[in-house]
Short mmCIF file of C-alpha atoms in Angstrom, two decimals:
data_model
loop_
_atom_site.label_atom_id
_atom_site.label_comp_id
_atom_site.label_asym_id
_atom_site.label_seq_id
_atom_site.Cartn_x
_atom_site.Cartn_y
_atom_site.Cartn_z
CA MET E 8 -45.99 92.80 184.47
CA GLU E 9 -47.71 94.51 181.54
CA ASN E 10 -44.40 94.71 179.63
CA GLU E 11 -43.75 91.02 180.16
CA ARG E 12 -47.22 90.18 178.87
CA ASN E 13 -46.64 92.31 175.75
CA LEU E 14 -43.31 90.62 175.08
CA SER E 15 -44.94 87.22 175.40
CA ILE E 16 -47.61 88.26 172.90
CA THR E 17 -44.92 89.49 170.49
CA LYS E 18 -43.00 86.24 170.76
CA GLY E 19 -46.13 84.20 170.23
CA SER E 20 -47.11 86.21 167.16
CA LEU E 21 -43.73 85.69 165.55
CA LEU E 22 -43.74 81.99 166.28
CA LYS E 23 -47.27 81.55 164.97
CA SER E 24 -46.18 83.05 161.68
CA ILE E 25 -43.77 80.13 161.35
CA VAL E 26 -45.30 77.12 163.06
CA GLY E 27 -49.00 78.06 162.76
CA ASP E 28 -51.80 78.56 165.25
CA ILE E 29 -52.65 74.86 165.59
CA SER E 30 -49.24 73.73 166.73
CA MET E 31 -48.98 76.67 169.14
CA ASN E 32 -52.34 75.95 170.74
CA LYS E 33 -51.93 72.18 170.91
CA CYS E 34 -51.52 71.03 174.49
CA ASN E 35 -51.41 74.69 175.53
CA ALA E 36 -47.81 74.97 174.24
CA SER E 37 -45.76 77.92 175.46
CA ILE E 38 -42.74 79.63 173.99
CA HIS E 39 -41.02 79.22 177.33
CA ASN E 40 -41.05 75.44 176.79
CA LEU E 41 -38.98 75.71 173.62
CA SER E 42 -35.28 75.02 173.87
CA ASP E 43 -32.64 77.32 172.44
CA ASN E 44 -32.11 74.84 169.59
CA HIS E 45 -35.78 75.10 168.64
CA ILE E 46 -35.65 78.89 168.78
CA ILE E 47 -32.53 78.85 166.57
CA ASP E 48 -34.24 76.54 164.10
CA ILE E 49 -37.20 78.92 163.89
CA LEU E 50 -35.05 82.06 163.58
CA LEU E 51 -33.02 80.54 160.75
CA ARG E 52 -36.22 80.22 158.69
CA LEU E 53 -37.04 83.90 158.99
CA PRO E 54 -36.11 86.69 156.54
CA VAL E 55 -33.19 88.89 157.54
CA LYS E 56 -35.51 91.82 158.19
CA THR E 57 -37.57 89.76 160.68
CA ILE E 58 -34.45 88.47 162.46
CA VAL E 59 -33.33 92.07 162.93
CA CYS E 60 -36.71 92.79 164.55
CA CYS E 61 -36.39 89.71 166.75
CA LYS E 62 -33.24 91.15 168.31
CA CYS E 63 -35.45 93.75 169.96
CA VAL E 64 -38.01 91.32 171.41
CA CYS E 65 -36.08 90.17 174.49
CA ARG E 66 -32.58 89.74 175.82
CA ASP E 67 -32.65 85.96 175.33
CA TRP E 68 -33.32 86.31 171.61
CA LEU E 69 -30.73 89.06 171.33
CA ASN E 70 -28.13 86.79 172.93
CA ILE E 71 -29.00 83.94 170.56
CA ILE E 72 -28.85 86.07 167.40
CA THR E 73 -25.58 87.77 168.35
CA ASP E 74 -23.89 84.52 169.40
CA SER E 75 -21.13 83.29 167.08
CA TYR E 76 -22.80 79.86 166.75
CA PHE E 77 -25.98 81.38 165.32
CA ILE E 78 -24.05 83.88 163.18
CA ASN E 79 -22.00 81.12 161.52
CA LEU E 80 -25.03 78.86 161.10
CA HIS E 81 -27.06 81.66 159.55
CA LEU E 82 -24.23 82.58 157.19
CA SER E 83 -23.97 79.01 155.92
CA ASN E 84 -27.69 79.08 155.13
CA SER E 85 -27.91 82.71 154.05
CA PRO E 86 -29.93 83.26 150.87
CA GLU E 87 -28.19 84.76 147.87
CA CYS E 88 -28.97 88.46 147.56
CA PHE E 89 -27.54 91.49 145.83
CA MET E 90 -26.42 94.82 147.18
CA VAL E 91 -26.82 98.03 145.18
CA LEU E 92 -24.81 101.17 145.88
CA ASP E 93 -27.42 103.66 144.77
CA LYS E 94 -27.67 107.43 144.48
CA ASP E 95 -30.21 110.21 144.41
CA TYR E 96 -30.49 111.90 141.03
CA GLU E 97 -30.47 115.28 142.76
CA GLU E 98 -27.05 114.58 144.25
CA PRO E 99 -23.70 114.94 142.42
CA ILE E 100 -23.15 112.15 139.92
CA THR E 101 -20.48 110.24 141.81
CA LYS E 102 -21.92 110.62 145.31
CA PRO E 103 -23.71 107.49 146.59
CA THR E 104 -26.54 107.95 149.05
CA SER E 105 -27.63 104.48 150.12
CA LEU E 106 -27.02 100.75 150.20
CA LYS E 107 -30.04 98.72 149.12
CA LEU E 108 -30.43 95.01 149.83
CA VAL E 109 -32.11 93.34 146.85
CA GLU E 110 -33.66 89.95 147.61
CA ILE E 111 -34.86 87.27 145.20
CA HIS E 112 -38.51 86.27 145.60
CA GLU E 113 -39.93 83.32 143.69
CA GLU E 114 -43.57 83.67 142.67
CA HIS E 115 -45.40 81.13 140.52
CA GLY E 116 -42.16 79.77 139.11
CA HIS E 117 -40.77 83.21 138.28
CA ASN E 118 -38.07 85.13 140.13
CA HIS E 119 -38.50 88.76 141.10
CA LEU E 120 -36.03 91.21 142.58
CA HIS E 121 -37.48 92.75 145.72
CA HIS E 122 -36.17 95.77 147.54
CA ASP E 123 -37.53 96.57 151.00
CA PRO E 124 -36.91 100.25 151.84
CA ILE E 125 -36.65 99.33 155.52
CA MET E 126 -33.52 97.30 154.76
CA SER E 127 -31.82 100.26 153.03
CA LEU E 128 -28.89 101.93 154.75
CA ASP E 129 -28.63 105.68 154.36
CA LEU E 130 -24.92 106.38 154.11
CA ASN E 131 -25.45 110.01 155.04
CA LEU E 132 -26.14 108.83 158.60
CA ALA E 133 -22.38 108.48 159.02
CA PRO E 134 -20.52 111.80 158.67
CA VAL E 135 -17.47 110.03 157.24
CA PHE E 136 -19.47 108.96 154.17
CA GLN E 137 -20.97 112.37 153.49
CA ASN E 138 -19.77 114.27 150.43
CA VAL E 139 -17.27 111.60 149.35
CA ARG E 140 -16.83 109.59 146.20
CA LEU E 141 -17.37 106.04 147.46
CA SER E 142 -16.58 102.76 145.67
CA ALA E 143 -17.45 99.21 146.71
CA GLU E 144 -14.25 97.16 146.39
CA GLY E 145 -15.57 93.73 147.39
CA SER E 146 -17.87 91.79 149.69
CA VAL E 147 -17.19 88.66 151.76
CA ASN E 148 -19.52 86.97 154.28
CA GLY E 149 -21.68 90.06 154.72
CA LEU E 150 -18.77 92.47 155.09
CA ILE E 151 -18.21 95.12 152.42
CA CYS E 152 -14.93 96.89 151.67
CA PHE E 153 -15.29 100.50 150.52
CA SER E 154 -12.78 103.08 149.42
CA SER E 155 -13.09 106.83 149.01
CA SER E 156 -10.68 109.40 147.71
CA ASP E 157 -10.18 113.13 147.75
CA ARG E 158 -7.54 115.09 145.90
CA THR E 159 -4.62 113.60 147.79
CA ILE E 160 -5.36 110.39 149.70
CA LYS E 161 -7.36 107.19 149.54
CA LYS E 162 -9.33 105.91 152.56
CA THR E 163 -10.53 102.37 153.20
CA TYR E 164 -13.56 101.20 155.19
CA ILE E 165 -15.20 97.94 156.22
CA CYS E 166 -18.97 97.92 156.73
CA ASN E 167 -21.70 95.46 157.64
CA PRO E 168 -25.01 97.08 156.61
CA ILE E 169 -27.05 94.42 158.46
CA THR E 170 -25.49 95.16 161.86
CA ARG E 171 -25.10 98.84 160.83
CA GLU E 172 -21.42 98.88 161.83
CA TYR E 173 -18.41 100.31 160.05
CA MET E 174 -14.76 100.95 160.72
CA ILE E 175 -12.08 103.08 159.10
CA LEU E 176 -8.77 101.37 158.37
CA PRO E 177 -5.52 103.18 159.24
CA LYS E 178 -3.63 105.08 156.58
CA SER E 179 -1.85 102.78 154.18
CA ILE E 180 1.93 102.63 153.85
CA ASN E 181 1.92 104.41 150.51
CA ASP E 182 -0.83 106.91 151.17
CA THR E 183 -1.69 107.81 147.58
CA ARG E 184 -4.96 108.79 145.94
CA ASP E 185 -5.02 105.79 143.57
CA GLY E 186 -5.30 102.15 144.54
CA ILE E 187 -6.51 98.79 143.24
CA TYR E 188 -8.23 96.64 145.86
CA GLY E 189 -9.02 93.05 146.70
CA PHE E 190 -10.96 91.82 149.75
CA GLY E 191 -11.16 88.26 151.02
CA VAL E 192 -10.72 85.74 153.78
CA SER E 193 -8.06 83.11 154.45
CA LEU E 194 -9.03 79.43 154.38
CA LEU E 195 -6.46 78.33 156.97
CA THR E 196 -6.71 81.15 159.51
CA SER E 197 -10.18 82.63 158.76
CA GLU E 198 -8.54 86.07 158.80
CA TYR E 199 -10.16 88.82 156.74
CA LYS E 200 -7.69 90.75 154.62
CA VAL E 201 -7.64 93.78 152.34
CA ILE E 202 -4.96 93.90 149.67
CA ARG E 203 -4.15 97.20 147.97
CA LEU E 204 -2.06 97.63 144.83
CA TYR E 205 -0.49 100.95 143.89
CA TYR E 206 2.04 102.31 141.42
CA LYS E 207 5.28 103.68 142.75
CA LEU E 208 7.93 105.71 140.96
CA ILE E 209 11.30 104.01 141.57
CA ILE E 210 13.62 106.16 139.46
CA MET E 211 13.05 109.81 138.61
CA ASN E 212 11.53 110.06 135.12
CA GLY E 213 11.54 106.25 134.94
CA PRO E 214 8.65 103.77 134.68
CA CYS E 215 6.36 103.10 137.64
CA GLN E 216 6.35 99.73 139.42
CA LEU E 217 3.25 98.11 140.85
CA TYR E 218 3.53 97.35 144.59
CA ALA E 219 1.25 95.56 147.04
CA GLU E 220 0.38 96.10 150.69
CA ILE E 221 -2.01 94.12 152.87
CA TYR E 222 -4.12 94.74 155.95
CA THR E 223 -5.37 91.93 158.20
CA LEU E 224 -8.49 93.08 160.04
CA GLY E 225 -7.80 93.28 163.76
CA THR E 226 -4.05 93.94 163.51
CA GLY E 227 -4.17 97.72 163.18
CA GLN E 228 -1.43 98.06 160.57
CA TRP E 229 -0.65 97.57 156.88
CA ARG E 230 2.21 95.33 155.74
CA CYS E 231 4.25 95.81 152.57
CA LEU E 232 4.38 92.79 150.24
CA GLY E 233 6.79 94.30 147.74
CA PRO E 234 6.61 94.61 143.93
CA VAL E 235 4.02 92.81 141.79
CA THR E 236 4.94 91.25 138.46
CA TYR E 237 1.55 91.70 136.79
CA SER E 238 0.26 95.14 135.76
CA VAL E 239 -3.39 94.50 136.57
CA HIS E 240 -6.28 96.59 135.28
CA HIS E 241 -7.80 99.24 137.53
CA PHE E 242 -10.78 97.13 138.60
CA SER E 243 -11.45 95.64 142.02
CA GLY E 244 -10.34 92.03 142.37
CA THR E 245 -12.92 89.23 142.22
CA PHE E 246 -12.93 86.98 145.29
CA LEU E 247 -13.56 83.24 144.86
CA ASN E 248 -12.17 80.08 146.45
CA TYR E 249 -10.05 82.07 148.95
CA HIS E 250 -8.24 83.89 146.12
CA VAL E 251 -8.75 87.30 144.58
CA HIS E 252 -8.53 87.51 140.79
CA TRP E 253 -7.50 90.31 138.44
CA ASN E 254 -7.04 90.40 134.69
CA PHE E 255 -4.09 92.10 133.02
CA PHE E 256 -2.74 92.63 129.52
CA ASP E 257 0.41 90.75 128.49
CA ARG E 258 2.08 93.18 126.09
CA GLU E 259 4.53 90.60 124.72
CA GLU E 260 1.89 88.04 123.78
CA ARG E 261 -0.79 90.70 123.25
CA LEU E 262 -3.26 88.68 125.27
CA GLU E 263 -5.37 89.43 128.29
CA LYS E 264 -4.55 87.06 131.15
CA ILE E 265 -5.56 86.43 134.76
CA CYS E 266 -3.49 86.45 137.95
CA THR E 267 -4.55 85.55 141.48
CA PHE E 268 -3.57 86.41 145.02
CA ASP E 269 -3.70 83.62 147.62
CA PHE E 270 -4.92 84.91 151.01
CA ASP E 271 -3.22 82.02 152.81
CA ASP E 272 0.39 82.30 151.64
CA GLU E 273 -0.02 85.89 150.37
CA THR E 274 1.55 85.25 146.96
CA PHE E 275 0.63 86.13 143.37
CA GLN E 276 0.52 83.59 140.59
CA LEU E 277 -0.62 83.21 137.00
CA PHE E 278 -4.08 81.67 136.57
CA PRO E 279 -5.54 79.79 133.57
CA SER E 280 -7.35 82.29 131.36
CA PRO E 281 -10.07 81.61 128.78
CA PRO E 282 -8.97 80.97 125.18
CA VAL E 283 -10.13 84.38 124.01
CA SER E 284 -9.70 84.86 120.27
CA LEU E 285 -7.06 87.27 118.99
CA GLU E 286 -9.83 88.77 116.87
CA ARG E 287 -10.92 90.74 119.91
CA ASP E 288 -9.76 94.24 119.13
CA THR E 289 -11.71 96.69 121.26
CA ASP E 290 -10.85 99.54 123.59
CA SER E 291 -12.53 97.98 126.61
CA PHE E 292 -11.04 95.37 128.91
CA GLY E 293 -12.73 92.15 129.99
CA MET E 294 -14.47 91.97 133.36
CA LEU E 295 -14.12 89.16 135.89
CA GLY E 296 -17.02 88.03 138.06
CA VAL E 297 -18.77 85.05 139.62
CA LEU E 298 -21.68 83.34 137.89
CA ARG E 299 -23.45 80.34 139.48
CA GLY E 300 -20.50 79.84 141.80
CA CYS E 301 -17.93 79.80 138.98
CA LEU E 302 -15.39 82.35 137.83
CA CYS E 303 -16.58 84.16 134.71
CA TYR E 304 -15.01 86.52 132.20
CA SER E 305 -17.08 88.86 130.03
CA TYR E 306 -16.09 91.26 127.28
CA TYR E 307 -17.34 93.13 124.25
CA THR E 308 -16.67 91.48 120.90
CA PRO E 309 -15.73 93.52 117.79
CA THR E 310 -19.41 93.40 116.82
CA LEU E 311 -20.30 94.94 120.23
CA ASN E 312 -21.98 91.83 121.57
CA VAL E 313 -21.16 90.69 125.12
CA LEU E 314 -19.58 87.26 125.40
CA ILE E 315 -19.39 85.49 128.77
CA TRP E 316 -16.97 82.64 129.46
CA VAL E 317 -17.43 80.47 132.57
CA MET E 318 -14.81 78.27 134.27
CA LYS E 319 -16.79 75.15 135.18
CA GLU E 320 -14.00 73.60 137.29
CA TYR E 321 -11.95 76.04 139.29
CA GLY E 322 -8.32 76.21 138.16
CA ILE E 323 -8.79 73.86 135.18
CA LYS E 324 -8.02 75.67 131.92
CA ASN E 325 -9.93 73.23 129.72
CA SER E 326 -13.09 73.82 131.74
CA TRP E 327 -13.57 77.34 130.33
CA GLN E 328 -16.76 77.37 128.25
CA LYS E 329 -18.60 79.99 126.21
CA GLU E 330 -21.74 80.38 128.27
CA VAL E 331 -23.77 83.32 126.97
CA LEU E 332 -23.69 85.64 123.99
CA ILE E 333 -25.71 88.81 124.59
CA GLU E 334 -26.53 90.93 121.59
CA GLY E 335 -25.35 94.52 121.68
CA SER E 336 -28.91 95.80 121.47
CA ILE E 337 -29.57 94.26 124.91
CA CYS E 338 -26.68 96.11 126.57
CA SER E 339 -27.08 99.45 124.85
CA PHE E 340 -24.86 102.29 125.96
CA ILE E 341 -23.69 105.81 125.16
CA GLY E 342 -20.06 106.00 124.16
CA TYR E 343 -17.44 103.30 124.08
CA GLY E 344 -14.04 102.86 125.66
CA TYR E 345 -12.04 101.96 128.73
CA ASP E 346 -14.79 102.77 131.24
CA LEU E 347 -17.52 100.81 129.48
CA GLN E 348 -18.85 98.08 131.74
CA CYS E 349 -21.40 95.37 131.11
CA PHE E 350 -20.86 92.34 133.30
CA PRO E 351 -22.81 89.72 135.25
CA ILE E 352 -23.04 89.93 139.03
CA GLY E 353 -25.16 86.81 139.57
CA SER E 354 -27.88 84.53 138.33
CA LEU E 355 -31.47 83.78 139.30
CA LYS E 356 -33.03 80.35 139.80
CA ASP E 357 -34.89 80.50 136.49
CA GLY E 358 -31.61 80.85 134.58
CA SER E 359 -31.79 84.61 134.15
CA ILE E 360 -28.61 86.66 134.55
CA LEU E 361 -28.32 89.88 136.52
CA LEU E 362 -26.14 92.42 134.70
CA VAL E 363 -24.69 95.82 135.46
CA ASN E 364 -24.48 98.01 132.38
CA GLY E 365 -23.16 101.53 131.85
CA LEU E 366 -20.24 103.95 131.92
CA LEU E 367 -20.16 103.82 135.69
CA GLU E 368 -17.10 106.04 136.03
CA TYR E 369 -19.07 109.04 134.79
CA PHE E 370 -22.75 108.46 135.46
CA PRO E 371 -24.94 105.77 137.00
CA GLY E 372 -25.50 102.58 135.07
CA LYS E 373 -28.46 100.24 134.90
CA LEU E 374 -29.35 96.98 136.59
CA LEU E 375 -30.62 94.52 133.98
CA VAL E 376 -32.16 91.04 134.18
CA TYR E 377 -31.34 89.14 130.99
CA HIS E 378 -33.39 86.09 129.99
CA PRO E 379 -31.25 83.86 127.70
CA ASP E 380 -34.20 81.69 126.62
CA THR E 381 -36.29 84.56 125.31
CA ILE E 382 -33.34 86.91 124.58
CA THR E 383 -35.07 89.71 126.46
CA LYS E 384 -34.12 92.08 129.24
CA GLU E 385 -35.79 93.89 132.13
CA GLU E 386 -34.49 97.19 133.44
CA LYS E 387 -34.68 97.70 137.21
CA GLU E 388 -35.41 100.91 139.06
CA PHE E 389 -31.89 101.57 140.34
CA SER E 390 -29.30 104.16 139.38
CA VAL E 391 -26.33 101.89 139.96
CA LEU E 392 -22.90 103.11 141.01
CA ASN E 393 -21.96 99.60 142.14
CA ALA E 394 -23.90 96.36 142.38
CA PHE E 395 -22.59 93.02 143.60
CA ASN E 396 -23.52 89.64 144.98
CA TYR E 397 -24.10 89.77 148.73
CA LEU E 398 -24.70 87.25 151.53
CA PRO E 399 -26.51 88.87 154.50
CA SER E 400 -24.67 88.22 157.74
CA PHE E 401 -24.89 89.16 161.41
CA PHE E 402 -21.09 89.03 161.72
CA LYS E 403 -20.04 91.73 164.19
CA LEU E 404 -17.16 94.04 163.40
CA GLN E 405 -16.64 94.24 167.15
CA ASN E 406 -15.07 90.77 166.84
CA PHE E 407 -11.98 92.60 165.59
CA GLU E 408 -11.06 93.76 169.08
CA SER E 409 -8.24 96.16 168.19
CA GLU E 410 -10.39 98.07 165.67
CA CYS E 411 -12.42 101.16 166.40
CA VAL E 412 -15.96 100.23 165.37
CA HIS E 413 -18.65 102.85 164.71
CA LYS E 414 -22.42 102.56 164.39
CA PHE E 415 -24.64 104.26 161.87
CA LEU E 416 -27.08 106.68 163.45
CA ARG E 417 -30.71 105.56 163.43
#
């Protein structure tokens, strides 16, 4: 009886924080009189952290939050956030230690990045992530694709840090140390897929050919897709509009171009690239990303400024526009070359742009907020190994019935 009374008090407290004391007290209203639809409407207004707490209040709320109807509804209304793959300075340079959910809070017309330590996920809680070099390869609907490598092989993982679940994908067909990844979902079938590109030696002492293999979550096996025409750069693919995008260098035309992979028909095709000037003569490649819901392409100019192009209408070549020119002094760095990265991962409501800057292959970079109007930057308190746009989701990996799903220890 005492436990039931405490649960009722907890429920009432949470509801009062949303609907207020007056509406709760009016006509002696009780939480038990609220329908499931009303409870869902209230839960959808809560921060992710609070919804996680609500799962522990009672079995009814747990059933609602873990139901596919609520999960899909929440995902469609999920606030834009960012995920940072962070590290401890005392650890080896390339060893990540935690995933940190970074939320956007608006205060007095200004946007602030807020990190709640309670929403961090300590990767060391899973033995499989201890003492490995981990890379985030992409994120879709709250799921994150990771890869890790040792001296001989490459491993692939899928994780949902909100539900604290992860799974290890089977060994790939060509089980090599190197691999170029893309992660996405099909429009027609709603299947989640991981595509992996790798170089294969066809003839002894001859050139290597790029091949592709794909894994559909829930099937338990990789499928070979055969050779790939485009020699894409060694960066993770950018997912947008049910396609993953890579850039590559056309040696004949001496131009950097873009190719896509369609998750529906599982084919590669050439994609309209921005009209980048031939004057660009640097050692670093351009970086693809998503800015304000549009595909973007950023690169260093010969004067070491960062230029960002944005495709305003997806797939329309003439819709590419020069969006932002960031002076080199804003994105300062040590060294210069192939591994140099300075690229946008998202935008804030006030027009500011969130950038990742650094030589991330060798040491942690910085998370910057760039204000185009004032041409100023703010450095954030993260040692970034990876940072990317993220939509919090309660999607359960257990939905992939044939997969072996693990939970992070508490």
